[in-house]
XYZ file of C-alpha atoms in Angstrom:
607
model
C 266.573 14.681 498.554
C 262.763 14.563 498.610
C 261.378 11.042 497.972
C 259.500 10.686 494.684
C 255.890 9.597 495.040
C 254.284 7.293 492.485
C 250.867 8.462 491.339
C 248.145 6.134 492.690
C 245.807 4.371 490.285
C 242.612 6.035 489.056
C 239.642 4.156 490.510
C 235.948 4.976 490.244
C 232.578 3.904 488.896
C 233.251 4.722 485.254
C 234.527 7.200 482.693
C 233.035 9.951 480.553
C 234.463 11.494 477.386
C 236.593 8.453 476.553
C 234.306 6.627 474.104
C 233.598 3.987 476.754
C 237.241 3.206 477.458
C 238.684 3.031 480.958
C 242.001 4.708 481.702
C 244.838 3.911 484.087
C 247.879 5.889 485.135
C 249.933 3.426 483.075
C 247.910 4.270 479.955
C 248.943 7.915 480.393
C 252.687 7.250 480.723
C 254.634 9.612 478.480
C 252.149 12.458 478.985
C 252.033 15.206 481.571
C 248.836 14.490 483.505
C 246.828 17.111 485.360
C 244.227 15.659 487.731
C 241.428 18.113 488.496
C 239.483 17.037 491.596
C 236.156 18.838 491.189
C 232.467 18.668 491.927
C 229.884 20.301 489.730
C 228.157 22.300 492.481
C 231.356 24.178 493.311
C 231.820 27.613 491.762
C 235.586 27.511 492.353
C 235.718 24.223 490.424
C 233.846 25.853 487.550
C 236.365 28.702 487.561
C 239.176 26.177 487.232
C 237.490 24.531 484.234
C 237.673 27.893 482.469
C 241.250 28.512 483.596
C 242.323 25.172 482.131
C 240.822 25.691 478.645
C 243.765 27.752 477.288
C 246.270 25.265 478.735
C 244.472 22.345 477.117
C 244.567 24.131 473.777
C 248.206 25.241 474.033
C 249.651 21.950 475.291
C 247.212 19.554 473.644
C 249.922 17.197 472.358
C 251.719 16.765 475.706
C 249.159 17.500 478.469
C 246.210 15.296 479.434
C 243.703 16.801 481.853
C 241.639 14.255 483.784
C 238.637 15.471 485.734
C 238.133 13.406 488.889
C 234.553 14.100 489.906
C 234.397 13.907 493.701
C 230.839 14.744 494.822
C 229.748 16.767 497.814
C 225.953 16.561 497.451
C 223.894 13.387 497.144
C 222.547 14.485 493.757
C 226.089 14.791 492.425
C 226.571 11.057 492.980
C 224.017 10.362 490.259
C 225.767 9.233 487.063
C 223.271 10.927 484.730
C 223.504 14.191 486.666
C 227.284 14.093 486.204
C 226.882 13.341 482.500
C 224.628 16.391 482.172
C 227.088 18.588 484.089
C 229.964 17.547 481.839
C 227.935 18.716 478.851
C 226.574 21.827 480.601
C 230.024 23.141 481.472
C 231.676 22.084 478.194
C 234.196 19.762 479.806
C 236.408 18.663 476.913
C 238.609 16.114 478.655
C 238.126 12.641 480.202
C 236.233 12.552 483.516
C 236.507 9.809 486.132
C 233.274 9.304 488.089
C 234.456 8.784 491.700
C 231.253 8.800 493.804
C 232.842 6.993 496.747
C 235.847 9.385 496.823
C 238.294 6.507 496.365
C 240.725 8.388 494.130
C 240.133 11.588 496.129
C 241.381 9.773 499.247
C 244.290 8.111 497.425
C 245.594 11.537 496.422
C 244.871 13.060 499.889
C 242.676 15.819 498.441
C 241.171 18.087 501.090
C 239.509 20.847 499.088
C 237.415 21.476 496.011
C 239.126 22.130 493.657
C 242.475 20.382 494.035
C 244.946 20.014 491.159
C 247.661 17.357 491.056
C 250.373 17.179 488.378
C 251.891 13.821 487.400
C 255.026 13.753 485.262
C 255.506 11.511 482.173
C 257.191 8.858 484.316
C 254.173 8.591 486.616
C 255.404 10.578 489.644
C 253.448 13.277 491.492
C 255.358 16.549 491.122
C 252.937 19.216 492.405
C 249.643 19.688 494.195
C 247.670 22.906 494.508
C 244.298 23.908 495.899
C 241.899 26.570 494.738
C 241.963 28.818 491.696
C 244.421 31.089 489.943
C 247.119 28.530 489.134
C 246.944 28.696 485.324
C 250.108 30.725 484.774
C 252.106 28.683 487.251
C 250.843 25.481 485.655
C 251.975 26.736 482.270
C 255.481 27.338 483.615
C 255.548 23.908 485.251
C 254.422 22.217 482.030
C 257.183 24.041 480.127
C 259.740 22.777 482.641
C 258.439 19.212 482.454
C 258.392 19.283 478.655
C 262.033 20.407 478.545
C 263.142 17.851 481.139
C 261.340 14.840 479.718
C 261.964 15.650 476.094
C 265.680 15.629 476.935
C 265.277 12.303 478.767
C 263.216 10.803 475.954
C 260.283 10.091 478.278
C 257.800 12.554 476.721
C 255.475 11.228 474.016
C 253.726 13.815 471.870
C 250.404 13.113 470.200
C 246.643 13.105 470.727
C 245.181 12.396 474.138
C 242.366 10.001 475.111
C 239.480 12.533 474.903
C 236.500 11.437 472.785
C 233.761 14.024 472.243
C 230.175 12.889 472.891
C 227.416 13.376 470.328
C 225.880 16.858 470.240
C 222.283 17.265 471.469
C 219.566 19.250 469.664
C 216.924 21.051 471.738
C 215.444 24.568 471.606
C 216.971 25.439 474.987
C 220.055 23.850 476.511
C 220.450 24.072 480.281
C 218.451 27.317 480.681
C 219.295 29.180 483.877
C 216.892 31.975 484.792
C 213.773 33.651 483.400
C 211.899 36.932 483.719
C 208.396 37.931 482.614
C 208.456 40.873 480.203
C 205.860 43.684 480.158
C 204.062 42.146 477.155
C 203.741 38.771 478.885
C 206.560 37.137 476.954
C 209.303 35.272 478.805
C 212.994 36.092 478.531
C 215.226 33.114 479.327
C 218.983 32.835 479.786
C 219.903 29.894 477.543
C 223.108 29.298 479.446
C 224.814 26.504 477.526
C 223.961 28.187 474.233
C 225.532 31.437 475.466
C 222.497 33.509 474.538
C 219.116 34.853 475.631
C 215.842 33.576 474.178
C 212.530 35.414 474.127
C 209.550 33.061 474.211
C 205.852 33.667 473.845
C 203.686 33.339 476.947
C 203.310 29.604 476.277
C 206.966 29.171 477.247
C 207.707 27.203 474.066
C 207.370 29.363 470.949
C 210.580 31.226 470.121
C 210.161 34.919 469.326
C 213.849 35.713 468.895
C 217.310 34.740 470.072
C 219.713 37.407 471.339
C 223.343 36.439 470.965
C 225.394 34.514 468.436
C 225.404 31.338 470.522
C 229.189 31.261 470.746
C 231.144 31.973 473.917
C 232.387 35.592 473.939
C 231.788 39.099 475.290
C 231.077 41.302 472.254
C 228.452 44.047 472.563
C 226.028 44.824 469.736
C 222.713 43.824 468.238
C 221.038 40.422 468.641
C 223.079 38.892 465.799
C 226.437 40.191 467.086
C 226.258 40.153 470.874
C 228.034 37.380 472.744
C 227.659 35.913 476.241
C 229.341 33.180 478.296
C 226.872 31.051 480.249
C 224.512 33.897 481.223
C 222.263 33.363 484.233
C 220.265 36.009 486.143
C 217.902 38.574 484.595
C 216.458 41.696 486.222
C 213.806 43.958 484.657
C 214.451 47.558 485.687
C 211.663 49.939 486.808
C 210.271 51.636 483.641
C 211.311 55.199 484.569
C 214.851 54.109 485.347
C 215.037 52.043 482.157
C 214.012 55.111 480.152
C 216.772 57.144 481.798
C 219.635 54.654 481.414
C 218.647 53.369 477.969
C 218.269 49.641 478.654
C 215.522 47.499 480.187
C 217.096 44.297 481.505
C 220.267 43.661 483.498
C 221.896 40.319 482.647
C 224.316 38.422 484.880
C 226.846 37.255 482.282
C 228.294 34.720 484.648
C 231.420 33.222 483.094
C 232.435 36.540 481.525
C 232.297 38.096 485.040
C 230.194 40.946 483.622
C 226.837 42.663 483.925
C 225.221 43.397 480.576
C 222.313 45.662 479.653
C 219.632 44.627 477.128
C 217.334 47.045 475.291
C 214.161 45.119 474.517
C 213.048 47.245 471.563
C 216.222 46.625 469.564
C 217.910 43.631 471.160
C 221.029 45.757 471.650
C 223.447 44.515 474.335
C 225.955 46.718 476.184
C 228.418 46.010 478.983
C 227.480 47.722 482.263
C 229.925 46.423 484.851
C 233.013 44.300 485.038
C 236.481 44.472 483.563
C 236.201 40.892 482.333
C 238.821 39.831 484.867
C 237.820 37.577 487.731
C 237.968 39.232 491.175
C 241.080 38.333 493.173
C 241.640 41.220 495.518
C 240.801 42.423 499.013
C 237.369 43.409 500.292
C 236.614 47.097 500.871
C 233.523 49.235 501.427
C 234.179 51.752 498.641
C 232.188 52.544 495.514
C 234.111 51.704 492.356
C 233.748 52.568 488.704
C 231.634 49.688 487.447
C 233.469 49.032 484.181
C 236.862 49.019 485.935
C 235.746 46.584 488.635
C 236.617 42.896 488.683
C 233.564 40.692 489.340
C 233.341 36.974 490.099
C 230.621 34.791 488.576
C 227.548 36.999 489.045
C 224.739 34.425 489.134
C 221.569 36.435 489.682
C 220.392 40.047 489.860
C 217.397 41.755 491.515
C 216.070 45.280 492.057
C 216.126 45.970 495.795
C 216.850 48.947 498.010
C 216.808 51.273 494.951
C 219.717 49.486 493.277
C 220.574 46.304 491.441
C 221.767 43.665 493.912
C 224.079 41.019 492.485
C 224.479 37.456 493.759
C 228.267 37.274 493.404
C 228.454 33.497 493.634
C 232.175 33.285 492.903
C 233.205 35.037 496.123
C 230.203 34.302 498.372
C 228.939 37.863 498.526
C 226.167 40.202 497.441
C 227.211 43.336 495.561
C 225.275 46.414 494.487
C 225.224 48.265 491.156
C 223.989 51.844 490.690
C 222.735 52.267 487.088
C 222.760 56.083 487.311
C 226.212 56.583 488.818
C 227.568 53.470 487.083
C 229.333 52.367 490.244
C 229.449 49.094 492.117
C 230.615 47.695 495.467
C 230.125 45.115 498.211
C 226.654 44.856 499.767
C 227.012 41.788 502.016
C 229.587 39.101 502.798
C 233.276 38.864 503.625
C 234.228 36.147 501.036
C 234.314 33.501 503.814
C 232.246 30.539 502.609
C 229.973 29.577 505.494
C 226.696 30.486 507.194
C 226.632 33.403 509.629
C 223.862 35.961 510.063
C 224.023 39.499 511.398
C 224.342 43.139 510.345
C 225.575 43.793 506.815
C 228.169 43.501 505.454
C 229.939 41.293 508.029
C 228.070 38.075 507.296
C 229.036 34.758 505.746
C 227.422 33.302 502.662
C 228.150 30.343 500.390
C 227.613 30.763 496.677
C 224.398 32.828 496.625
C 222.673 31.904 493.360
C 219.077 33.156 493.442
C 217.451 36.478 494.412
C 213.862 37.694 494.678
C 212.391 40.843 496.227
C 209.243 40.601 498.335
C 206.081 42.249 497.008
C 206.325 45.051 499.593
C 210.006 45.617 498.785
C 211.126 45.075 502.376
C 212.896 41.739 502.009
C 215.427 40.391 499.559
C 215.214 36.608 499.529
C 218.416 34.693 498.780
C 218.980 31.095 497.678
C 222.350 30.393 499.314
C 223.204 27.236 497.428
C 226.260 25.741 499.146
C 224.694 26.000 502.612
C 221.417 24.648 501.161
C 219.761 27.641 502.765
C 216.954 30.134 502.223
C 218.037 33.483 503.641
C 216.825 37.080 503.498
C 218.034 40.638 503.916
C 215.820 43.039 505.863
C 216.585 46.309 507.657
C 220.315 46.035 507.013
C 220.797 42.518 508.362
C 220.981 38.979 506.977
C 218.768 36.242 508.421
C 218.436 32.498 507.761
C 214.929 31.090 507.361
C 215.888 27.533 506.359
C 219.311 25.877 506.381
C 221.935 24.639 508.819
C 225.358 24.877 507.209
C 227.776 23.773 504.516
C 227.516 20.050 505.112
C 223.860 19.530 506.113
C 221.311 19.012 503.375
C 218.398 16.773 502.439
C 214.699 16.795 501.636
C 212.670 17.340 504.776
C 209.463 19.321 505.261
C 208.064 20.679 508.503
C 209.241 23.360 510.946
C 211.753 25.653 509.277
C 214.483 25.000 511.852
C 214.352 21.284 510.970
C 213.570 21.446 507.240
C 216.307 20.694 504.719
C 217.026 21.718 501.126
C 219.707 20.509 498.706
C 221.675 23.141 496.765
C 218.822 25.515 495.792
C 219.551 27.860 492.880
C 216.342 29.870 492.589
C 213.807 31.696 494.727
C 210.509 33.463 494.015
C 208.702 35.726 496.493
C 204.901 35.518 496.186
C 202.334 38.241 496.773
C 200.962 36.510 499.892
C 204.362 36.781 501.612
C 205.352 33.151 501.147
C 208.406 32.125 499.158
C 208.977 29.403 496.583
C 212.388 27.778 496.334
C 213.807 26.009 493.295
C 215.309 23.157 495.325
C 217.620 22.187 492.519
C 219.345 19.007 493.636
C 216.141 17.612 495.154
C 214.346 18.203 491.830
C 211.577 19.977 493.715
C 209.736 23.237 494.300
C 209.435 23.995 498.015
C 207.307 26.618 499.767
C 208.315 28.515 502.890
C 205.498 30.083 504.892
C 206.976 32.829 507.109
C 203.816 33.065 509.230
C 203.666 29.369 510.091
C 207.477 29.119 509.877
C 207.122 25.881 507.947
C 208.381 24.333 504.725
C 206.328 22.161 502.371
C 206.906 20.527 498.993
C 204.688 21.717 496.124
C 206.100 19.521 493.379
C 208.942 17.075 492.820
C 210.293 14.926 490.009
C 211.645 18.012 488.223
C 214.961 18.102 486.339
C 217.241 20.438 488.299
C 214.839 23.389 488.630
C 216.890 26.598 488.728
C 214.293 29.396 488.773
C 210.577 30.123 489.225
C 208.573 33.063 487.867
C 204.965 34.200 488.209
C 203.038 35.265 485.102
C 200.570 38.211 485.079
C 197.772 35.642 485.292
C 199.281 34.208 488.460
C 200.591 31.005 486.877
C 203.894 29.575 488.066
C 206.588 28.728 485.520
C 209.591 26.608 486.514
C 212.891 26.656 484.652
C 213.819 22.959 484.452
C 217.472 23.399 483.644
C 218.461 19.769 483.109
C 215.165 19.184 481.296
C 215.984 21.993 478.828
C 212.527 23.506 479.140
C 210.106 25.765 480.971
C 207.317 23.951 482.780
C 203.987 25.208 484.110
C 203.851 24.191 487.742
C 200.956 21.973 488.693
C 201.213 21.698 492.471
C 200.966 18.038 493.378
C 201.008 18.362 497.132
C 203.952 16.033 497.414
C 205.300 15.151 500.831
C 209.033 15.216 501.329
C 210.470 11.754 502.013
C 212.260 13.021 505.105
C 215.809 12.322 504.009
C 218.747 13.955 505.747
C 222.310 13.958 504.452
C 225.664 15.185 505.531
C 228.541 15.482 503.136
C 230.240 12.188 502.310
C 233.617 13.829 502.771
C 235.327 12.186 505.781
C 236.331 14.516 508.627
C 239.912 15.116 509.677
C 240.427 13.611 513.130
C 242.396 15.959 515.396
C 243.387 15.804 519.028
C 242.046 18.170 521.638
C 244.625 20.687 522.789
C 247.443 22.102 520.705
C 247.323 21.453 516.956
C 249.662 22.988 514.389
C 248.056 24.250 511.198
C 250.494 24.454 508.272
C 249.471 25.889 504.921
C 252.072 24.818 502.379
C 252.898 27.228 499.580
C 255.735 27.070 497.075
C 255.802 29.723 494.335
C 255.373 28.510 490.773
C 258.498 28.172 488.620
C 259.832 31.620 487.741
C 257.929 33.352 490.537
C 258.827 34.595 494.011
C 256.877 35.870 497.007
C 256.045 39.546 496.536
C 256.668 41.783 499.550
C 256.380 45.045 497.543
C 253.168 46.158 499.230
C 253.597 44.503 502.616
C 253.510 40.882 503.791
C 253.079 38.429 500.932
C 250.935 35.891 502.804
C 247.813 35.984 504.922
C 246.012 33.305 506.927
C 242.553 33.672 508.472
C 241.052 30.981 510.709
C 237.628 30.659 512.319
C 235.450 27.784 513.497
C 231.854 26.645 513.464
C 230.774 26.257 516.172
C 233.032 29.011 517.570
C 233.615 27.081 520.799
C 235.539 24.415 518.823
C 238.542 26.748 518.752
C 239.879 28.032 522.090
C 242.890 29.787 520.541
C 244.149 30.508 517.060
C 241.266 32.288 515.371
C 241.735 35.558 513.486
C 244.115 36.770 510.779
C 247.922 36.785 510.669
C 250.584 36.966 507.967
C 252.216 33.635 508.834
C 251.039 30.476 507.020
C 251.665 28.402 510.144
C 249.415 28.740 513.191
C 249.141 27.238 516.667
C 245.544 26.228 517.343
C 244.007 25.031 520.577
C 241.090 22.650 520.031
C 238.527 22.443 522.819
C 237.868 19.281 524.780
C 234.228 18.304 525.101
C 233.296 19.470 521.613
C 232.711 16.538 519.260
C 233.707 18.434 516.148
C 232.718 21.082 513.654
C 234.204 22.920 510.690
C 237.429 24.886 510.560
C 237.195 27.799 508.128
C 240.664 28.466 506.736
C 241.393 31.195 504.189
C 244.964 31.470 502.897
C 246.460 33.677 500.237
C 249.923 34.317 498.834
C 251.087 37.164 496.597
C 253.841 36.409 494.080
C 255.534 38.159 491.187
C 257.689 37.120 488.261
C 261.239 36.686 489.518
C 263.326 37.952 486.637
C 261.050 40.139 484.493
C 261.792 43.852 484.196
C 258.095 44.681 484.508
C 257.073 41.806 486.743
C 253.475 40.594 486.643
C 251.771 40.117 490.007
C 249.754 37.060 491.010
C 247.466 36.259 493.944
C 246.762 32.659 494.941
C 243.863 32.213 497.360
C 241.869 29.316 498.774
C 239.011 28.969 501.255
C 238.807 25.582 502.990
C 235.893 24.348 505.054
C 237.578 21.443 506.875
C 235.234 19.030 508.700
C 236.821 18.211 512.066
C 236.251 15.358 514.489
C 237.892 15.631 517.914
C 239.389 12.425 519.314
C 242.139 11.521 521.776
C 244.011 9.608 519.057
C 243.713 12.424 516.509
C 246.546 14.198 514.744
C 248.322 17.205 516.196
C 249.203 18.607 512.767
C 246.836 19.723 510.040
C 248.503 20.390 506.682
C 246.712 22.109 503.794
C 248.431 22.549 500.452
C 247.913 25.869 498.705
C 250.622 25.038 496.198
C 253.499 22.559 496.456
C 253.971 19.195 498.158
C 253.695 18.216 501.814
C 257.108 16.599 502.159
C 256.210 15.043 505.522
C 253.707 12.826 503.683
C 256.045 11.930 500.823
């Protein structure tokens, strides 16, 4: 019999969405508790927030979701930044602020996001990493409700969530902007689920496009709906005349591309089925409207097509407005930093795009590697940035300069590039000729985009400031701070190490071998010399690794997936569970010889 594990206490700096009240595990006794270990930079964590909304609504009288905010970046440790993120992403459950990762460590979390289920008696009953667990969670909640209602240990009723007061501003967490042919500015008003056209002053509202409620309806400006739209791309005039719309919109949380006709405000869906991508990578062209996308964050016209920053799966995609097809442009879905010929490169949540004035380069803000990168002549290059866990605010030579989770980029006519260095609250400039980075302005509220007006003025989208701001370069000097992620490394021994990925199908499901092996495990390392043996892809979720002596450490990139289907249904639904871990590793003689990662289930050796 597997030992039952008591849920550790919830410890952190404070609570949000509780009306000022602190919560303990004891306070939640009688409820099914779902702990969501998240961080607001992480696109996979944002996906999970959306996956949980229907569960929170359906099981509101028995299920309490608790967000445990466990920061990666320095900026995410700021209490006010977390408060803003909770509003921005419409988090409607209590959130524990855990900047020191105390509760994260107590629950042995190793990945963003991690979900842990605690039963009404206070015992941990399941842990799962990554996305795509909503249906399995629903089945587990049903089982727990039946069990604990029969035992008399389930208490129905309202949970501890207390909604904060609503804010009133013209824009609310705007994402991206584009200058229109008449000099007006079109802004994605992300938290208001709409687009706003402003006069050239960046303040006066001309019109709002979209109802302001979360949805995906097409139609005129008073009927169209969006869900946290971000990127905007103005098409070349001749092409716009041919296809019948002027602007491509990255409708991020709907996993869609939308088309906007400026003359009428009419919105149509261009690409995306509305389902989030959970498939395998191929190099084929697909019918755009039948294709599953994943959090398109920005769009740009480059290489005679619309290029999409597909933040949700760490890739760039292309969209052909004439043929109405789409496909992969760059990236393998591995979340890391690796340059080379397209498409076999690694990216990490690309979130900003800008084409150089001569059309030769596509600049990319690769947010999770805190990197400025570019595509040229069929290859991806890194101009600034060192990897997933290195970030900061440092100017100087590009190979030493540091950014912190940049979301926007703007190529200038002189060949230099401006970066919306979001978590540093700064606008940075990269000079490709001098190969140096400087800071133009700081003290900004999470800048997420930069545009140039016809007069040559620079406008910054200050997302957390809920405004557009004319940039007055202040010649600031970066303070020279360097950070690595606060997440502690896993200490492993040199030599043989066993990697076990634990997966137990959700209640009512079984592994699906209908189309071949049901599981897949891919392992790589950065630096590559960290791993002497064990890299590559296999169908077994257990792997023998050989860790090199003489290498201090690095990052193990582990991608695991498992295909399941409903066990008893006549027309069984299929499910794919997938997670990408970047595991910081330190090599030491007294390190472990087993590394366990939980995709879904419990690691019984740690019970």
